[in-house]
């Protein structure tokens, strides 16, 4: 008998109402288990309420419970005992609620049973399972606007975006075609590099530091050579690439920022035009390839030099892996080229430093 009484008392250990706190700005108490049910009352963030104790039930030991007949007799004896002080909340109601239910029973001001949305609560179990509760990252009921209000309020306007255009120069491109004749003189120019990027803030970034998007890169250069066979040659390069782009604001002040970034340029169009000339003879050939070039860099942003416009000053280093260029046409002058037909040549892996300046629109 003592063992049965012990099991019964253990089974009633969850019979006292649990405390729970409202975690959203505002939540309704519903008359029934439905989002369309009439609203009886509203609760605000921080309000502590009592919820049905069956939420704390543990079914792991149900197999040790007494038989229904013995359970009914014990409950009758306990209810009639003056020493038994059962929590008055929900007394006499047969309700079974679970922490996984979408609606949890509680009481309104008049003592009637109503229901609160489970995701809007944090239940104080005073047990380790209390820490397993999932709290909403974004409050779906918070309609408030942070001040200062957007400039175009109440009209809708995009936010968390950056558009950037930079123009710069890089180290000369020293790789060239392997001419059959030795080179007598070389003339290099610094490539011109144009970059356009469009970025947006990454999700769940509360500090507006990470931005991700895409970039478009255009680079052109021209080098000239004089050969011992009397030919003068000119190599003109043109590269057009696109790729992903990610940035991080390492330092974020009111008017000054330092930004780290990385990108991968897929140069779908990478052409080298080679023109050789000797007195009245001239011949041109195009060589093309597809390359993938990663780039990292750092930028300084001076905020708001004009309304919503920032000044950008930066530097970068880009790796161009060894690349095989192939000719697109046959040659007429056999002695000027390595091969008259399907000509090709391979460049070495290079690292290129560059400097840039430009403008950015952040909104």
Short mmCIF file of C-alpha atoms in Angstrom, two decimals:
data_model
loop_
_atom_site.label_atom_id
_atom_site.label_comp_id
_atom_site.label_asym_id
_atom_site.label_seq_id
_atom_site.Cartn_x
_atom_site.Cartn_y
_atom_site.Cartn_z
CA UNK A 1 0.00 0.00 0.00
CA UNK A 2 2.83 2.39 0.84
CA UNK A 3 4.48 1.65 -2.50
CA UNK A 4 1.25 2.39 -4.38
CA UNK A 5 0.79 5.61 -2.42
CA UNK A 6 4.35 6.62 -3.24
CA UNK A 7 3.78 6.03 -6.95
CA UNK A 8 0.54 8.00 -6.79
CA UNK A 9 2.22 10.97 -5.12
CA UNK A 10 4.97 10.91 -7.72
CA UNK A 11 2.39 10.91 -10.48
CA UNK A 12 0.84 14.02 -8.94
CA UNK A 13 4.15 15.87 -8.60
CA UNK A 14 3.24 17.88 -11.68
CA UNK A 15 -0.22 18.82 -10.42
CA UNK A 16 0.77 22.37 -9.49
CA UNK A 17 0.49 25.10 -12.13
CA UNK A 18 3.68 26.17 -13.89
CA UNK A 19 4.96 29.71 -14.29
CA UNK A 20 5.63 31.00 -17.81
CA UNK A 21 6.73 34.39 -19.11
CA UNK A 22 5.55 36.08 -22.31
CA UNK A 23 8.49 36.53 -24.71
CA UNK A 24 6.84 38.56 -27.50
CA UNK A 25 5.62 42.13 -27.55
CA UNK A 26 1.97 41.13 -27.38
CA UNK A 27 0.08 37.83 -27.46
CA UNK A 28 -3.64 37.02 -27.29
CA UNK A 29 -5.48 34.69 -24.95
CA UNK A 30 -7.77 32.70 -27.25
CA UNK A 31 -11.12 31.21 -26.35
CA UNK A 32 -10.32 27.94 -28.15
CA UNK A 33 -7.41 26.18 -29.80
CA UNK A 34 -7.52 28.15 -33.04
CA UNK A 35 -5.91 31.27 -34.45
CA UNK A 36 -9.37 32.31 -35.61
CA UNK A 37 -10.86 32.00 -32.12
CA UNK A 38 -12.19 35.11 -30.32
CA UNK A 39 -9.58 37.01 -28.32
CA UNK A 40 -10.44 37.15 -24.63
CA UNK A 41 -7.48 39.16 -23.37
CA UNK A 42 -4.04 40.43 -24.42
CA UNK A 43 -0.76 39.89 -22.57
CA UNK A 44 2.42 41.94 -22.93
CA UNK A 45 6.06 40.97 -22.98
CA UNK A 46 7.32 40.13 -19.49
CA UNK A 47 3.92 39.14 -18.06
CA UNK A 48 4.12 35.98 -15.95
CA UNK A 49 1.15 33.62 -16.15
CA UNK A 50 0.16 30.22 -14.83
CA UNK A 51 -0.18 27.39 -17.34
CA UNK A 52 -1.65 23.94 -16.95
CA UNK A 53 0.60 21.58 -14.94
CA UNK A 54 0.14 18.71 -17.38
CA UNK A 55 2.64 20.48 -19.65
CA UNK A 56 5.27 19.18 -17.25
CA UNK A 57 4.11 15.57 -17.47
CA UNK A 58 6.67 12.84 -18.01
CA UNK A 59 5.40 9.62 -19.56
CA UNK A 60 8.59 7.66 -18.95
CA UNK A 61 7.18 6.10 -15.76
CA UNK A 62 3.58 5.51 -16.79
CA UNK A 63 4.15 1.76 -16.68
CA UNK A 64 4.64 2.01 -12.89
CA UNK A 65 1.29 3.72 -12.29
CA UNK A 66 -1.44 1.85 -10.31
CA UNK A 67 -4.40 0.28 -12.03
CA UNK A 68 -7.33 2.60 -12.92
CA UNK A 69 -9.45 1.20 -10.08
CA UNK A 70 -6.77 1.71 -7.43
CA UNK A 71 -5.91 5.12 -8.89
CA UNK A 72 -9.55 6.28 -8.67
CA UNK A 73 -9.86 5.09 -5.06
CA UNK A 74 -6.60 6.78 -4.04
CA UNK A 75 -7.60 10.01 -5.73
CA UNK A 76 -10.98 9.95 -3.99
CA UNK A 77 -9.30 9.43 -0.62
CA UNK A 78 -6.81 12.23 -1.29
CA UNK A 79 -9.50 14.69 -2.46
CA UNK A 80 -11.55 14.04 0.67
CA UNK A 81 -8.56 14.40 2.97
CA UNK A 82 -8.33 17.84 4.67
CA UNK A 83 -4.55 17.55 4.59
CA UNK A 84 -4.47 17.41 0.80
CA UNK A 85 -3.87 20.91 -0.57
CA UNK A 86 -4.22 20.66 -4.31
CA UNK A 87 -3.47 23.74 -6.40
CA UNK A 88 -6.86 25.39 -7.16
CA UNK A 89 -5.86 26.13 -10.74
CA UNK A 90 -7.77 23.76 -13.04
CA UNK A 91 -8.97 21.72 -10.07
CA UNK A 92 -11.44 19.09 -11.11
CA UNK A 93 -10.63 19.43 -14.83
CA UNK A 94 -9.28 16.50 -16.79
CA UNK A 95 -6.84 18.23 -19.12
CA UNK A 96 -3.77 16.82 -20.78
CA UNK A 97 -1.45 19.33 -22.40
CA UNK A 98 2.02 18.89 -23.83
CA UNK A 99 4.92 21.28 -24.21
CA UNK A 100 4.84 20.46 -27.94
CA UNK A 101 1.21 21.57 -28.34
CA UNK A 102 0.55 24.66 -30.44
CA UNK A 103 -1.79 26.07 -27.79
CA UNK A 104 -1.29 25.83 -24.00
CA UNK A 105 -4.22 26.15 -21.53
CA UNK A 106 -4.22 28.92 -18.91
CA UNK A 107 -6.82 31.09 -17.12
CA UNK A 108 -8.13 34.56 -17.89
CA UNK A 109 -9.08 37.22 -15.30
CA UNK A 110 -12.46 35.58 -14.70
CA UNK A 111 -10.94 32.16 -14.11
CA UNK A 112 -12.10 30.71 -17.41
CA UNK A 113 -9.90 28.36 -19.40
CA UNK A 114 -8.26 30.06 -22.38
CA UNK A 115 -5.31 29.24 -24.61
CA UNK A 116 -2.00 30.95 -25.28
CA UNK A 117 0.29 30.34 -28.27
CA UNK A 118 3.17 28.06 -27.28
CA UNK A 119 5.84 29.92 -29.30
CA UNK A 120 5.09 33.10 -27.35
CA UNK A 121 6.04 31.53 -23.99
CA UNK A 122 9.07 30.56 -22.00
CA UNK A 123 8.12 27.98 -19.36
CA UNK A 124 9.91 27.80 -16.02
CA UNK A 125 10.23 24.04 -15.53
CA UNK A 126 13.06 24.41 -12.98
CA UNK A 127 14.56 21.36 -14.66
CA UNK A 128 17.28 20.90 -17.30
CA UNK A 129 14.62 20.54 -20.02
CA UNK A 130 13.87 24.24 -19.51
CA UNK A 131 17.02 24.99 -21.50
CA UNK A 132 15.81 22.96 -24.49
CA UNK A 133 13.09 25.47 -25.36
CA UNK A 134 13.39 27.30 -28.67
CA UNK A 135 12.96 31.07 -28.49
CA UNK A 136 11.86 32.97 -31.59
CA UNK A 137 14.74 34.95 -33.10
CA UNK A 138 12.34 37.48 -34.60
CA UNK A 139 9.26 38.69 -32.78
CA UNK A 140 6.31 38.33 -35.20
CA UNK A 141 4.16 40.64 -33.07
CA UNK A 142 6.62 43.54 -32.78
CA UNK A 143 5.21 46.25 -35.03
CA UNK A 144 7.35 49.07 -33.63
CA UNK A 145 9.77 51.00 -35.85
CA UNK A 146 13.24 51.89 -34.66
CA UNK A 147 14.07 55.57 -34.64
CA UNK A 148 15.13 57.51 -36.58
CA UNK A 149 12.44 56.55 -39.06
CA UNK A 150 13.51 55.79 -42.66
CA UNK A 151 13.79 58.90 -44.82
CA UNK A 152 11.02 57.77 -47.16
CA UNK A 153 8.67 56.55 -44.41
CA UNK A 154 5.84 55.57 -44.74
CA UNK A 155 6.73 54.61 -48.31
CA UNK A 156 8.54 51.30 -48.68
CA UNK A 157 12.24 51.50 -49.44
CA UNK A 158 14.93 48.86 -49.73
CA UNK A 159 17.59 48.71 -47.02
CA UNK A 160 20.72 46.70 -46.32
CA UNK A 161 22.16 47.02 -49.84
CA UNK A 162 25.40 48.35 -51.27
CA UNK A 163 26.33 49.24 -54.83
CA UNK A 164 29.97 49.98 -55.60
CA UNK A 165 31.97 51.13 -58.63
CA UNK A 166 35.78 51.34 -58.50
CA UNK A 167 38.46 52.11 -61.07
CA UNK A 168 42.11 51.29 -60.59
CA UNK A 169 45.44 50.21 -61.98
CA UNK A 170 47.43 47.05 -61.36
CA UNK A 171 50.95 45.80 -61.83
CA UNK A 172 51.94 45.28 -65.48
CA UNK A 173 51.19 41.90 -66.99
CA UNK A 174 54.64 40.46 -67.72
CA UNK A 175 53.56 37.20 -69.35
CA UNK A 176 53.78 37.28 -73.15
CA UNK A 177 53.72 35.14 -76.27
CA UNK A 178 56.89 32.99 -76.78
CA UNK A 179 58.07 34.57 -80.03
CA UNK A 180 60.46 32.52 -82.21
CA UNK A 181 62.77 35.55 -82.35
CA UNK A 182 64.37 36.93 -79.21
CA UNK A 183 62.96 40.12 -77.71
CA UNK A 184 65.09 43.24 -78.05
CA UNK A 185 63.01 45.82 -76.19
CA UNK A 186 59.95 45.60 -73.94
CA UNK A 187 57.33 48.19 -73.09
CA UNK A 188 54.72 47.61 -70.40
CA UNK A 189 51.69 49.62 -69.32
CA UNK A 190 49.69 49.21 -66.14
CA UNK A 191 46.35 47.47 -66.77
CA UNK A 192 43.17 49.46 -66.16
CA UNK A 193 40.72 47.63 -63.89
CA UNK A 194 37.01 48.45 -63.60
CA UNK A 195 34.91 46.76 -60.92
CA UNK A 196 31.18 46.91 -60.25
CA UNK A 197 29.66 45.14 -57.24
CA UNK A 198 26.18 44.77 -55.84
CA UNK A 199 25.80 43.47 -52.29
CA UNK A 200 23.18 42.89 -49.64
CA UNK A 201 23.39 42.29 -45.90
CA UNK A 202 23.59 38.64 -44.91
CA UNK A 203 20.58 37.25 -43.00
CA UNK A 204 20.66 37.32 -39.18
CA UNK A 205 23.51 39.86 -39.12
CA UNK A 206 22.45 42.20 -36.34
CA UNK A 207 25.46 44.49 -36.71
CA UNK A 208 25.38 45.10 -40.50
CA UNK A 209 28.95 43.96 -41.01
CA UNK A 210 28.68 41.03 -43.45
CA UNK A 211 27.55 41.63 -47.03
CA UNK A 212 27.35 39.15 -49.88
CA UNK A 213 26.65 39.58 -53.57
CA UNK A 214 28.20 39.58 -57.01
CA UNK A 215 30.88 41.47 -58.91
CA UNK A 216 31.61 42.32 -62.54
CA UNK A 217 35.24 42.93 -63.52
CA UNK A 218 36.69 44.42 -66.72
CA UNK A 219 40.45 44.67 -67.27
CA UNK A 220 42.43 45.86 -70.26
CA UNK A 221 46.15 46.35 -70.94
CA UNK A 222 48.62 46.87 -73.78
CA UNK A 223 52.27 45.79 -74.00
CA UNK A 224 54.73 46.31 -76.87
CA UNK A 225 57.91 44.48 -77.93
CA UNK A 226 60.68 44.89 -80.46
CA UNK A 227 62.17 41.65 -81.81
CA UNK A 228 65.63 40.99 -83.22
CA UNK A 229 64.09 39.87 -86.53
CA UNK A 230 62.92 43.45 -87.03
CA UNK A 231 59.30 42.88 -86.09
CA UNK A 232 57.46 45.23 -83.75
CA UNK A 233 54.64 43.57 -81.83
CA UNK A 234 51.77 44.76 -79.72
CA UNK A 235 49.80 42.63 -77.26
CA UNK A 236 46.41 43.90 -76.16
CA UNK A 237 44.59 42.05 -73.40
CA UNK A 238 40.91 42.21 -72.53
CA UNK A 239 39.29 40.28 -69.67
CA UNK A 240 35.66 40.20 -68.60
CA UNK A 241 34.64 38.25 -65.51
CA UNK A 242 31.88 37.75 -62.98
CA UNK A 243 31.75 36.03 -59.62
CA UNK A 244 30.70 35.98 -55.96
CA UNK A 245 31.80 38.74 -53.60
CA UNK A 246 31.78 38.88 -49.79
CA UNK A 247 32.80 41.72 -47.47
CA UNK A 248 33.24 42.31 -43.74
CA UNK A 249 33.44 45.67 -41.98
CA UNK A 250 36.41 45.12 -39.67
CA UNK A 251 36.19 48.67 -38.33
CA UNK A 252 32.89 50.52 -38.31
CA UNK A 253 32.84 54.15 -37.26
CA UNK A 254 30.35 56.91 -37.93
CA UNK A 255 32.28 58.40 -40.84
CA UNK A 256 35.16 55.98 -41.38
CA UNK A 257 35.19 52.26 -42.08
CA UNK A 258 37.76 49.61 -42.93
CA UNK A 259 36.41 46.80 -45.05
CA UNK A 260 37.90 43.38 -45.84
CA UNK A 261 36.67 41.57 -48.91
CA UNK A 262 37.19 38.53 -51.09
CA UNK A 263 35.91 37.50 -54.50
CA UNK A 264 36.37 34.87 -57.18
CA UNK A 265 36.38 36.15 -60.75
CA UNK A 266 35.38 33.73 -63.48
CA UNK A 267 36.84 35.27 -66.63
CA UNK A 268 34.60 33.82 -69.31
CA UNK A 269 36.19 36.15 -71.85
CA UNK A 270 39.98 36.36 -71.62
CA UNK A 271 41.52 37.44 -74.92
CA UNK A 272 45.02 38.41 -75.98
CA UNK A 273 45.29 40.12 -79.37
CA UNK A 274 48.80 39.94 -80.84
CA UNK A 275 49.72 42.14 -83.80
CA UNK A 276 53.12 41.82 -85.52
CA UNK A 277 54.39 44.27 -88.09
CA UNK A 278 57.47 44.34 -90.30
CA UNK A 279 57.67 47.10 -92.92
CA UNK A 280 54.63 46.56 -95.18
CA UNK A 281 53.62 43.21 -93.66
CA UNK A 282 51.25 42.98 -90.71
CA UNK A 283 49.37 40.10 -89.12
CA UNK A 284 47.09 39.74 -86.11
CA UNK A 285 45.97 36.69 -84.16
CA UNK A 286 43.60 36.32 -81.21
CA UNK A 287 44.31 33.93 -78.35
CA UNK A 288 41.60 33.09 -75.82
CA UNK A 289 41.19 31.21 -72.55
CA UNK A 290 38.86 30.85 -69.56
CA UNK A 291 40.37 31.46 -66.12
CA UNK A 292 39.31 31.56 -62.47
CA UNK A 293 41.10 34.15 -60.33
CA UNK A 294 40.56 34.61 -56.57
CA UNK A 295 41.05 38.10 -55.16
CA UNK A 296 41.33 39.50 -51.64
CA UNK A 297 41.69 43.08 -50.54
CA UNK A 298 41.06 45.87 -48.07
CA UNK A 299 39.13 49.10 -48.53
CA UNK A 300 38.74 52.38 -46.69
CA UNK A 301 35.28 53.97 -46.82
CA UNK A 302 34.68 57.63 -46.08
CA UNK A 303 30.97 57.83 -45.34
CA UNK A 304 28.52 60.36 -46.71
CA UNK A 305 30.74 62.60 -48.85
CA UNK A 306 27.43 63.18 -50.62
CA UNK A 307 23.99 62.09 -49.52
CA UNK A 308 24.01 58.25 -49.47
CA UNK A 309 27.35 58.20 -51.32
CA UNK A 310 30.65 57.00 -49.83
CA UNK A 311 34.20 57.46 -51.11
CA UNK A 312 36.16 54.22 -51.54
CA UNK A 313 39.94 53.75 -51.54
CA UNK A 314 41.37 50.24 -51.66
CA UNK A 315 44.03 47.76 -52.62
CA UNK A 316 43.93 44.10 -53.60
CA UNK A 317 45.97 41.10 -54.67
CA UNK A 318 44.72 38.69 -57.30
CA UNK A 319 46.06 35.29 -58.28
CA UNK A 320 45.84 34.17 -61.90
CA UNK A 321 46.70 30.49 -62.27
CA UNK A 322 48.75 29.10 -65.13
CA UNK A 323 46.65 29.51 -68.27
CA UNK A 324 46.75 28.01 -71.75
CA UNK A 325 45.82 30.42 -74.54
CA UNK A 326 44.73 28.98 -77.88
CA UNK A 327 44.59 30.76 -81.23
CA UNK A 328 41.27 31.32 -82.97
CA UNK A 329 42.68 31.45 -86.52
CA UNK A 330 45.55 30.22 -88.67
CA UNK A 331 48.61 32.33 -89.54
CA UNK A 332 50.01 33.45 -92.90
CA UNK A 333 53.55 34.25 -91.77
CA UNK A 334 55.00 30.93 -90.64
CA UNK A 335 58.25 32.35 -89.22
CA UNK A 336 56.49 34.84 -86.96
CA UNK A 337 54.66 32.24 -84.88
CA UNK A 338 55.42 29.04 -83.00
CA UNK A 339 52.74 27.26 -85.00
CA UNK A 340 50.94 28.35 -88.14
CA UNK A 341 47.86 26.24 -87.43
CA UNK A 342 46.37 25.55 -83.99
CA UNK A 343 48.81 27.62 -82.02
CA UNK A 344 48.83 27.77 -78.23
CA UNK A 345 51.04 28.90 -75.37
CA UNK A 346 50.96 28.66 -71.58
CA UNK A 347 51.53 31.39 -69.00
CA UNK A 348 52.82 31.00 -65.46
CA UNK A 349 50.88 31.56 -62.24
CA UNK A 350 51.02 35.25 -61.36
CA UNK A 351 50.04 37.46 -58.42
CA UNK A 352 48.94 40.99 -59.21
CA UNK A 353 48.73 43.96 -56.84
CA UNK A 354 46.26 46.72 -57.58
CA UNK A 355 45.06 50.05 -56.25
CA UNK A 356 41.53 51.41 -56.60
CA UNK A 357 39.32 54.36 -55.89
CA UNK A 358 35.62 54.81 -56.46
CA UNK A 359 32.23 55.39 -54.94
CA UNK A 360 29.66 53.38 -53.06
CA UNK A 361 25.97 53.86 -52.48
CA UNK A 362 24.81 52.28 -49.23
CA UNK A 363 21.15 52.19 -48.25
#
